[in-house]
Amino acid sequence: GNTLTIVFLIAGLVGTLLAGKLCKSVKNQVVGMMLSIAPMIPALIVCSFVGSVPIVGMVSCFSLVAVCEAFNGLLRTRYTMAFAKFGKSGLASGVLNSAMSVSFVIASYIVPLLIENLGWHIAIFMWAMFIVVAVVMLLISNINYKRMMSQLNIEDTKTETA
């Protein structure tokens, strides 16, 4: 139990450090968010096969999810702060917070239903599918993001790598 806790704490720290690097190199916030959640998809699909995957594989996959979750949390904060210089931090925070609130409401209803009727395996698999939907929604919103940035006369909307 204690070893597992330490592994997940270290994974969270790694995610935070990765987010710090990514924030400096990826200027398009939508692409950064996609990069922070997409790696969770294969990890959660593997985790849905509980019992047929060795424990080391499960711990590795859940550690990757912890890395991505910490990564995503810091990105949300840093990216909304990036809009402050344009007077749009409230807009960015509002969009992110409302999207998260809607997803919490949907997940709070759907996940218990899945667990009750189909079991944990399907629920964990559905978490991966929820992330696929989020990535698709981010791809679609990237079009509006670029339009908004051009209306704000912000030139650095391209993804840059350091």
mmCIF file with all atom_site columns, C-alpha atoms in Angstrom:
data_model
loop_
_atom_site.group_PDB
_atom_site.id
_atom_site.type_symbol
_atom_site.label_atom_id
_atom_site.label_alt_id
_atom_site.label_comp_id
_atom_site.label_asym_id
_atom_site.label_entity_id
_atom_site.label_seq_id
_atom_site.pdbx_PDB_ins_code
_atom_site.Cartn_x
_atom_site.Cartn_y
_atom_site.Cartn_z
_atom_site.occupancy
_atom_site.B_iso_or_equiv
_atom_site.pdbx_formal_charge
_atom_site.auth_seq_id
_atom_site.auth_comp_id
_atom_site.auth_asym_id
_atom_site.auth_atom_id
_atom_site.pdbx_PDB_model_num
ATOM 1   C CA . GLY A 1 1   ? 0.000   0.000   0.000   1.00 0.00 ? 1   GLY A CA 1
ATOM 2   C CA . ASN A 1 2   ? 2.678   2.540   0.974   1.00 0.00 ? 2   ASN A CA 1
ATOM 3   C CA . THR A 1 3   ? 4.858   1.695   -2.018  1.00 0.00 ? 3   THR A CA 1
ATOM 4   C CA . LEU A 1 4   ? 1.933   2.232   -4.375  1.00 0.00 ? 4   LEU A CA 1
ATOM 5   C CA . THR A 1 5   ? 1.197   5.608   -2.789  1.00 0.00 ? 5   THR A CA 1
ATOM 6   C CA . ILE A 1 6   ? 4.815   6.670   -3.261  1.00 0.00 ? 6   ILE A CA 1
ATOM 7   C CA . VAL A 1 7   ? 4.755   5.548   -6.915  1.00 0.00 ? 7   VAL A CA 1
ATOM 8   C CA . PHE A 1 8   ? 1.650   7.657   -7.598  1.00 0.00 ? 8   PHE A CA 1
ATOM 9   C CA . LEU A 1 9   ? 3.112   10.674  -5.762  1.00 0.00 ? 9   LEU A CA 1
ATOM 10  C CA . ILE A 1 10  ? 6.260   10.462  -7.871  1.00 0.00 ? 10  ILE A CA 1
ATOM 11  C CA . ALA A 1 11  ? 4.110   10.114  -11.007 1.00 0.00 ? 11  ALA A CA 1
ATOM 12  C CA . GLY A 1 12  ? 2.249   13.289  -10.042 1.00 0.00 ? 12  GLY A CA 1
ATOM 13  C CA . LEU A 1 13  ? 5.527   15.165  -9.587  1.00 0.00 ? 13  LEU A CA 1
ATOM 14  C CA . VAL A 1 14  ? 6.748   13.955  -12.980 1.00 0.00 ? 14  VAL A CA 1
ATOM 15  C CA . GLY A 1 15  ? 3.506   15.185  -14.567 1.00 0.00 ? 15  GLY A CA 1
ATOM 16  C CA . THR A 1 16  ? 3.945   18.594  -12.994 1.00 0.00 ? 16  THR A CA 1
ATOM 17  C CA . LEU A 1 17  ? 7.525   18.871  -14.270 1.00 0.00 ? 17  LEU A CA 1
ATOM 18  C CA . LEU A 1 18  ? 6.473   17.801  -17.773 1.00 0.00 ? 18  LEU A CA 1
ATOM 19  C CA . ALA A 1 19  ? 3.711   20.394  -17.781 1.00 0.00 ? 19  ALA A CA 1
ATOM 20  C CA . GLY A 1 20  ? 6.185   23.117  -16.935 1.00 0.00 ? 20  GLY A CA 1
ATOM 21  C CA . LYS A 1 21  ? 8.296   22.155  -19.958 1.00 0.00 ? 21  LYS A CA 1
ATOM 22  C CA . LEU A 1 22  ? 5.301   21.819  -22.278 1.00 0.00 ? 22  LEU A CA 1
ATOM 23  C CA . CYS A 1 23  ? 3.824   25.185  -21.315 1.00 0.00 ? 23  CYS A CA 1
ATOM 24  C CA . LYS A 1 24  ? 6.982   26.876  -22.514 1.00 0.00 ? 24  LYS A CA 1
ATOM 25  C CA . SER A 1 25  ? 7.160   25.018  -25.813 1.00 0.00 ? 25  SER A CA 1
ATOM 26  C CA . VAL A 1 26  ? 3.523   24.680  -26.929 1.00 0.00 ? 26  VAL A CA 1
ATOM 27  C CA . LYS A 1 27  ? 1.827   28.045  -27.450 1.00 0.00 ? 27  LYS A CA 1
ATOM 28  C CA . ASN A 1 28  ? -1.487  26.645  -28.689 1.00 0.00 ? 28  ASN A CA 1
ATOM 29  C CA . GLN A 1 29  ? -3.369  25.879  -25.473 1.00 0.00 ? 29  GLN A CA 1
ATOM 30  C CA . VAL A 1 30  ? -5.800  23.495  -27.159 1.00 0.00 ? 30  VAL A CA 1
ATOM 31  C CA . VAL A 1 31  ? -2.958  21.359  -28.543 1.00 0.00 ? 31  VAL A CA 1
ATOM 32  C CA . GLY A 1 32  ? -1.323  21.390  -25.109 1.00 0.00 ? 32  GLY A CA 1
ATOM 33  C CA . MET A 1 33  ? -4.515  20.101  -23.492 1.00 0.00 ? 33  MET A CA 1
ATOM 34  C CA . MET A 1 34  ? -4.772  17.324  -26.093 1.00 0.00 ? 34  MET A CA 1
ATOM 35  C CA . LEU A 1 35  ? -1.162  16.335  -25.440 1.00 0.00 ? 35  LEU A CA 1
ATOM 36  C CA . SER A 1 36  ? -1.877  16.174  -21.724 1.00 0.00 ? 36  SER A CA 1
ATOM 37  C CA . ILE A 1 37  ? -4.893  13.848  -21.915 1.00 0.00 ? 37  ILE A CA 1
ATOM 38  C CA . ALA A 1 38  ? -4.337  11.664  -24.998 1.00 0.00 ? 38  ALA A CA 1
ATOM 39  C CA . PRO A 1 39  ? -1.742  9.336   -23.356 1.00 0.00 ? 39  PRO A CA 1
ATOM 40  C CA . MET A 1 40  ? -4.408  8.281   -20.837 1.00 0.00 ? 40  MET A CA 1
ATOM 41  C CA . ILE A 1 41  ? -6.450  6.537   -23.539 1.00 0.00 ? 41  ILE A CA 1
ATOM 42  C CA . PRO A 1 42  ? -4.237  3.443   -24.065 1.00 0.00 ? 42  PRO A CA 1
ATOM 43  C CA . ALA A 1 43  ? -3.385  3.277   -20.357 1.00 0.00 ? 43  ALA A CA 1
ATOM 44  C CA . LEU A 1 44  ? -7.044  3.166   -19.345 1.00 0.00 ? 44  LEU A CA 1
ATOM 45  C CA . ILE A 1 45  ? -7.876  0.624   -22.054 1.00 0.00 ? 45  ILE A CA 1
ATOM 46  C CA . VAL A 1 46  ? -5.155  -1.655  -20.647 1.00 0.00 ? 46  VAL A CA 1
ATOM 47  C CA . CYS A 1 47  ? -6.499  -1.059  -17.120 1.00 0.00 ? 47  CYS A CA 1
ATOM 48  C CA . SER A 1 48  ? -9.939  -2.214  -18.230 1.00 0.00 ? 48  SER A CA 1
ATOM 49  C CA . PHE A 1 49  ? -8.492  -5.723  -18.517 1.00 0.00 ? 49  PHE A CA 1
ATOM 50  C CA . VAL A 1 50  ? -7.986  -6.042  -14.747 1.00 0.00 ? 50  VAL A CA 1
ATOM 51  C CA . GLY A 1 51  ? -7.075  -9.616  -13.878 1.00 0.00 ? 51  GLY A CA 1
ATOM 52  C CA . SER A 1 52  ? -5.521  -10.457 -17.233 1.00 0.00 ? 52  SER A CA 1
ATOM 53  C CA . VAL A 1 53  ? -2.766  -7.818  -17.039 1.00 0.00 ? 53  VAL A CA 1
ATOM 54  C CA . PRO A 1 54  ? 0.158   -8.341  -14.629 1.00 0.00 ? 54  PRO A CA 1
ATOM 55  C CA . ILE A 1 55  ? 0.181   -6.077  -11.578 1.00 0.00 ? 55  ILE A CA 1
ATOM 56  C CA . VAL A 1 56  ? 3.298   -4.267  -12.826 1.00 0.00 ? 56  VAL A CA 1
ATOM 57  C CA . GLY A 1 57  ? 1.428   -3.387  -16.022 1.00 0.00 ? 57  GLY A CA 1
ATOM 58  C CA . MET A 1 58  ? -1.545  -2.098  -14.056 1.00 0.00 ? 58  MET A CA 1
ATOM 59  C CA . VAL A 1 59  ? 0.626   0.033   -11.761 1.00 0.00 ? 59  VAL A CA 1
ATOM 60  C CA . SER A 1 60  ? 2.505   1.386   -14.798 1.00 0.00 ? 60  SER A CA 1
ATOM 61  C CA . CYS A 1 61  ? -0.724  2.300   -16.579 1.00 0.00 ? 61  CYS A CA 1
ATOM 62  C CA . PHE A 1 62  ? -2.269  3.950   -13.528 1.00 0.00 ? 62  PHE A CA 1
ATOM 63  C CA . SER A 1 63  ? 1.025   5.809   -12.978 1.00 0.00 ? 63  SER A CA 1
ATOM 64  C CA . LEU A 1 64  ? 0.790   7.142   -16.530 1.00 0.00 ? 64  LEU A CA 1
ATOM 65  C CA . VAL A 1 65  ? -2.751  8.300   -15.775 1.00 0.00 ? 65  VAL A CA 1
ATOM 66  C CA . ALA A 1 66  ? -1.442  10.043  -12.621 1.00 0.00 ? 66  ALA A CA 1
ATOM 67  C CA . VAL A 1 67  ? 1.301   11.740  -14.677 1.00 0.00 ? 67  VAL A CA 1
ATOM 68  C CA . CYS A 1 68  ? -1.261  12.939  -17.229 1.00 0.00 ? 68  CYS A CA 1
ATOM 69  C CA . GLU A 1 69  ? -3.692  14.120  -14.567 1.00 0.00 ? 69  GLU A CA 1
ATOM 70  C CA . ALA A 1 70  ? -1.036  16.211  -12.784 1.00 0.00 ? 70  ALA A CA 1
ATOM 71  C CA . PHE A 1 71  ? 0.164   17.432  -16.167 1.00 0.00 ? 71  PHE A CA 1
ATOM 72  C CA . ASN A 1 72  ? -3.357  18.494  -17.144 1.00 0.00 ? 72  ASN A CA 1
ATOM 73  C CA . GLY A 1 73  ? -4.073  20.229  -13.835 1.00 0.00 ? 73  GLY A CA 1
ATOM 74  C CA . LEU A 1 74  ? -1.057  22.501  -14.110 1.00 0.00 ? 74  LEU A CA 1
ATOM 75  C CA . LEU A 1 75  ? -1.739  23.211  -17.779 1.00 0.00 ? 75  LEU A CA 1
ATOM 76  C CA . ARG A 1 76  ? -5.274  24.352  -16.993 1.00 0.00 ? 76  ARG A CA 1
ATOM 77  C CA . THR A 1 77  ? -3.929  26.860  -14.491 1.00 0.00 ? 77  THR A CA 1
ATOM 78  C CA . ARG A 1 78  ? -1.046  28.137  -16.611 1.00 0.00 ? 78  ARG A CA 1
ATOM 79  C CA . TYR A 1 79  ? -3.040  28.390  -19.813 1.00 0.00 ? 79  TYR A CA 1
ATOM 80  C CA . THR A 1 80  ? -5.865  30.383  -18.246 1.00 0.00 ? 80  THR A CA 1
ATOM 81  C CA . MET A 1 81  ? -3.298  32.754  -16.724 1.00 0.00 ? 81  MET A CA 1
ATOM 82  C CA . ALA A 1 82  ? -1.813  33.253  -20.203 1.00 0.00 ? 82  ALA A CA 1
ATOM 83  C CA . PHE A 1 83  ? -5.036  35.016  -21.226 1.00 0.00 ? 83  PHE A CA 1
ATOM 84  C CA . ALA A 1 84  ? -4.726  37.604  -18.428 1.00 0.00 ? 84  ALA A CA 1
ATOM 85  C CA . LYS A 1 85  ? -2.492  39.872  -20.507 1.00 0.00 ? 85  LYS A CA 1
ATOM 86  C CA . PHE A 1 86  ? -5.325  40.151  -23.056 1.00 0.00 ? 86  PHE A CA 1
ATOM 87  C CA . GLY A 1 87  ? -8.009  40.677  -20.425 1.00 0.00 ? 87  GLY A CA 1
ATOM 88  C CA . LYS A 1 88  ? -9.550  37.300  -21.288 1.00 0.00 ? 88  LYS A CA 1
ATOM 89  C CA . SER A 1 89  ? -8.562  35.118  -18.310 1.00 0.00 ? 89  SER A CA 1
ATOM 90  C CA . GLY A 1 90  ? -12.193 35.104  -17.152 1.00 0.00 ? 90  GLY A CA 1
ATOM 91  C CA . LEU A 1 91  ? -13.295 33.812  -20.556 1.00 0.00 ? 91  LEU A CA 1
ATOM 92  C CA . ALA A 1 92  ? -10.669 31.062  -20.561 1.00 0.00 ? 92  ALA A CA 1
ATOM 93  C CA . SER A 1 93  ? -11.455 30.066  -16.961 1.00 0.00 ? 93  SER A CA 1
ATOM 94  C CA . GLY A 1 94  ? -15.183 30.110  -17.649 1.00 0.00 ? 94  GLY A CA 1
ATOM 95  C CA . VAL A 1 95  ? -14.898 27.866  -20.691 1.00 0.00 ? 95  VAL A CA 1
ATOM 96  C CA . LEU A 1 96  ? -12.667 25.358  -18.889 1.00 0.00 ? 96  LEU A CA 1
ATOM 97  C CA . ASN A 1 97  ? -14.679 25.365  -15.666 1.00 0.00 ? 97  ASN A CA 1
ATOM 98  C CA . SER A 1 98  ? -18.036 25.010  -17.394 1.00 0.00 ? 98  SER A CA 1
ATOM 99  C CA . ALA A 1 99  ? -16.750 22.153  -19.554 1.00 0.00 ? 99  ALA A CA 1
ATOM 100 C CA . MET A 1 100 ? -15.378 20.398  -16.473 1.00 0.00 ? 100 MET A CA 1
ATOM 101 C CA . SER A 1 101 ? -18.650 20.919  -14.589 1.00 0.00 ? 101 SER A CA 1
ATOM 102 C CA . VAL A 1 102 ? -20.680 19.421  -17.428 1.00 0.00 ? 102 VAL A CA 1
ATOM 103 C CA . SER A 1 103 ? -18.331 16.448  -17.623 1.00 0.00 ? 103 SER A CA 1
ATOM 104 C CA . PHE A 1 104 ? -18.547 15.877  -13.854 1.00 0.00 ? 104 PHE A CA 1
ATOM 105 C CA . VAL A 1 105 ? -22.343 15.851  -14.005 1.00 0.00 ? 105 VAL A CA 1
ATOM 106 C CA . ILE A 1 106 ? -22.387 13.437  -16.928 1.00 0.00 ? 106 ILE A CA 1
ATOM 107 C CA . ALA A 1 107 ? -19.731 11.182  -15.416 1.00 0.00 ? 107 ALA A CA 1
ATOM 108 C CA . SER A 1 108 ? -21.450 11.166  -12.018 1.00 0.00 ? 108 SER A CA 1
ATOM 109 C CA . TYR A 1 109 ? -24.551 9.791   -13.680 1.00 0.00 ? 109 TYR A CA 1
ATOM 110 C CA . ILE A 1 110 ? -23.071 7.448   -16.312 1.00 0.00 ? 110 ILE A CA 1
ATOM 111 C CA . VAL A 1 111 ? -20.168 5.814   -14.437 1.00 0.00 ? 111 VAL A CA 1
ATOM 112 C CA . PRO A 1 112 ? -22.237 4.457   -11.495 1.00 0.00 ? 112 PRO A CA 1
ATOM 113 C CA . LEU A 1 113 ? -24.791 3.131   -13.979 1.00 0.00 ? 113 LEU A CA 1
ATOM 114 C CA . LEU A 1 114 ? -22.069 1.328   -15.908 1.00 0.00 ? 114 LEU A CA 1
ATOM 115 C CA . ILE A 1 115 ? -20.512 -0.112  -12.767 1.00 0.00 ? 115 ILE A CA 1
ATOM 116 C CA . GLU A 1 116 ? -23.850 -1.309  -11.425 1.00 0.00 ? 116 GLU A CA 1
ATOM 117 C CA . ASN A 1 117 ? -25.003 -2.885  -14.676 1.00 0.00 ? 117 ASN A CA 1
ATOM 118 C CA . LEU A 1 118 ? -21.793 -3.988  -16.410 1.00 0.00 ? 118 LEU A CA 1
ATOM 119 C CA . GLY A 1 119 ? -18.979 -3.962  -13.839 1.00 0.00 ? 119 GLY A CA 1
ATOM 120 C CA . TRP A 1 120 ? -15.728 -2.081  -13.292 1.00 0.00 ? 120 TRP A CA 1
ATOM 121 C CA . HIS A 1 121 ? -14.045 -3.367  -16.456 1.00 0.00 ? 121 HIS A CA 1
ATOM 122 C CA . ILE A 1 122 ? -16.517 -1.543  -18.682 1.00 0.00 ? 122 ILE A CA 1
ATOM 123 C CA . ALA A 1 123 ? -16.462 1.585   -16.507 1.00 0.00 ? 123 ALA A CA 1
ATOM 124 C CA . ILE A 1 124 ? -12.673 1.900   -16.797 1.00 0.00 ? 124 ILE A CA 1
ATOM 125 C CA . PHE A 1 125 ? -12.910 1.306   -20.557 1.00 0.00 ? 125 PHE A CA 1
ATOM 126 C CA . MET A 1 126 ? -15.559 4.033   -20.768 1.00 0.00 ? 126 MET A CA 1
ATOM 127 C CA . TRP A 1 127 ? -13.213 6.471   -18.995 1.00 0.00 ? 127 TRP A CA 1
ATOM 128 C CA . ALA A 1 128 ? -10.889 5.965   -21.961 1.00 0.00 ? 128 ALA A CA 1
ATOM 129 C CA . MET A 1 129 ? -13.780 6.553   -24.357 1.00 0.00 ? 129 MET A CA 1
ATOM 130 C CA . PHE A 1 130 ? -14.704 9.774   -22.500 1.00 0.00 ? 130 PHE A CA 1
ATOM 131 C CA . ILE A 1 131 ? -11.147 10.973  -23.078 1.00 0.00 ? 131 ILE A CA 1
ATOM 132 C CA . VAL A 1 132 ? -11.439 10.094  -26.785 1.00 0.00 ? 132 VAL A CA 1
ATOM 133 C CA . VAL A 1 133 ? -14.559 12.284  -26.917 1.00 0.00 ? 133 VAL A CA 1
ATOM 134 C CA . ALA A 1 134 ? -12.661 15.072  -25.124 1.00 0.00 ? 134 ALA A CA 1
ATOM 135 C CA . VAL A 1 135 ? -9.798  14.877  -27.624 1.00 0.00 ? 135 VAL A CA 1
ATOM 136 C CA . VAL A 1 136 ? -12.260 15.049  -30.539 1.00 0.00 ? 136 VAL A CA 1
ATOM 137 C CA . MET A 1 137 ? -13.981 18.030  -28.922 1.00 0.00 ? 137 MET A CA 1
ATOM 138 C CA . LEU A 1 138 ? -10.603 19.739  -28.458 1.00 0.00 ? 138 LEU A CA 1
ATOM 139 C CA . LEU A 1 139 ? -9.788  19.128  -32.129 1.00 0.00 ? 139 LEU A CA 1
ATOM 140 C CA . ILE A 1 140 ? -13.066 20.761  -33.103 1.00 0.00 ? 140 ILE A CA 1
ATOM 141 C CA . SER A 1 141 ? -12.579 23.638  -30.670 1.00 0.00 ? 141 SER A CA 1
ATOM 142 C CA . ASN A 1 142 ? -9.095  24.290  -32.033 1.00 0.00 ? 142 ASN A CA 1
ATOM 143 C CA . ILE A 1 143 ? -10.756 25.883  -35.084 1.00 0.00 ? 143 ILE A CA 1
ATOM 144 C CA . ASN A 1 144 ? -12.649 28.336  -32.863 1.00 0.00 ? 144 ASN A CA 1
ATOM 145 C CA . TYR A 1 145 ? -9.550  28.866  -30.730 1.00 0.00 ? 145 TYR A CA 1
ATOM 146 C CA . LYS A 1 146 ? -7.516  29.968  -33.739 1.00 0.00 ? 146 LYS A CA 1
ATOM 147 C CA . ARG A 1 147 ? -10.331 32.288  -34.828 1.00 0.00 ? 147 ARG A CA 1
ATOM 148 C CA . MET A 1 148 ? -10.549 33.804  -31.335 1.00 0.00 ? 148 MET A CA 1
ATOM 149 C CA . MET A 1 149 ? -6.787  34.308  -31.168 1.00 0.00 ? 149 MET A CA 1
ATOM 150 C CA . SER A 1 150 ? -6.772  36.028  -34.559 1.00 0.00 ? 150 SER A CA 1
ATOM 151 C CA . GLN A 1 151 ? -9.604  38.319  -33.411 1.00 0.00 ? 151 GLN A CA 1
ATOM 152 C CA . LEU A 1 152 ? -7.509  39.210  -30.376 1.00 0.00 ? 152 LEU A CA 1
ATOM 153 C CA . ASN A 1 153 ? -4.619  39.887  -32.795 1.00 0.00 ? 153 ASN A CA 1
ATOM 154 C CA . ILE A 1 154 ? -2.417  37.300  -31.152 1.00 0.00 ? 154 ILE A CA 1
ATOM 155 C CA . GLU A 1 155 ? 0.141   35.942  -33.542 1.00 0.00 ? 155 GLU A CA 1
ATOM 156 C CA . ASP A 1 156 ? 1.716   33.127  -31.521 1.00 0.00 ? 156 ASP A CA 1
ATOM 157 C CA . THR A 1 157 ? -1.043  30.516  -32.013 1.00 0.00 ? 157 THR A CA 1
ATOM 158 C CA . LYS A 1 158 ? 1.276   28.080  -33.778 1.00 0.00 ? 158 LYS A CA 1
ATOM 159 C CA . THR A 1 159 ? 2.755   25.157  -31.893 1.00 0.00 ? 159 THR A CA 1
ATOM 160 C CA . GLU A 1 160 ? 6.416   25.749  -31.296 1.00 0.00 ? 160 GLU A CA 1
ATOM 161 C CA . THR A 1 161 ? 8.944   23.384  -29.836 1.00 0.00 ? 161 THR A CA 1
ATOM 162 C CA . ALA A 1 162 ? 11.935  24.515  -27.873 1.00 0.00 ? 162 ALA A CA 1
#
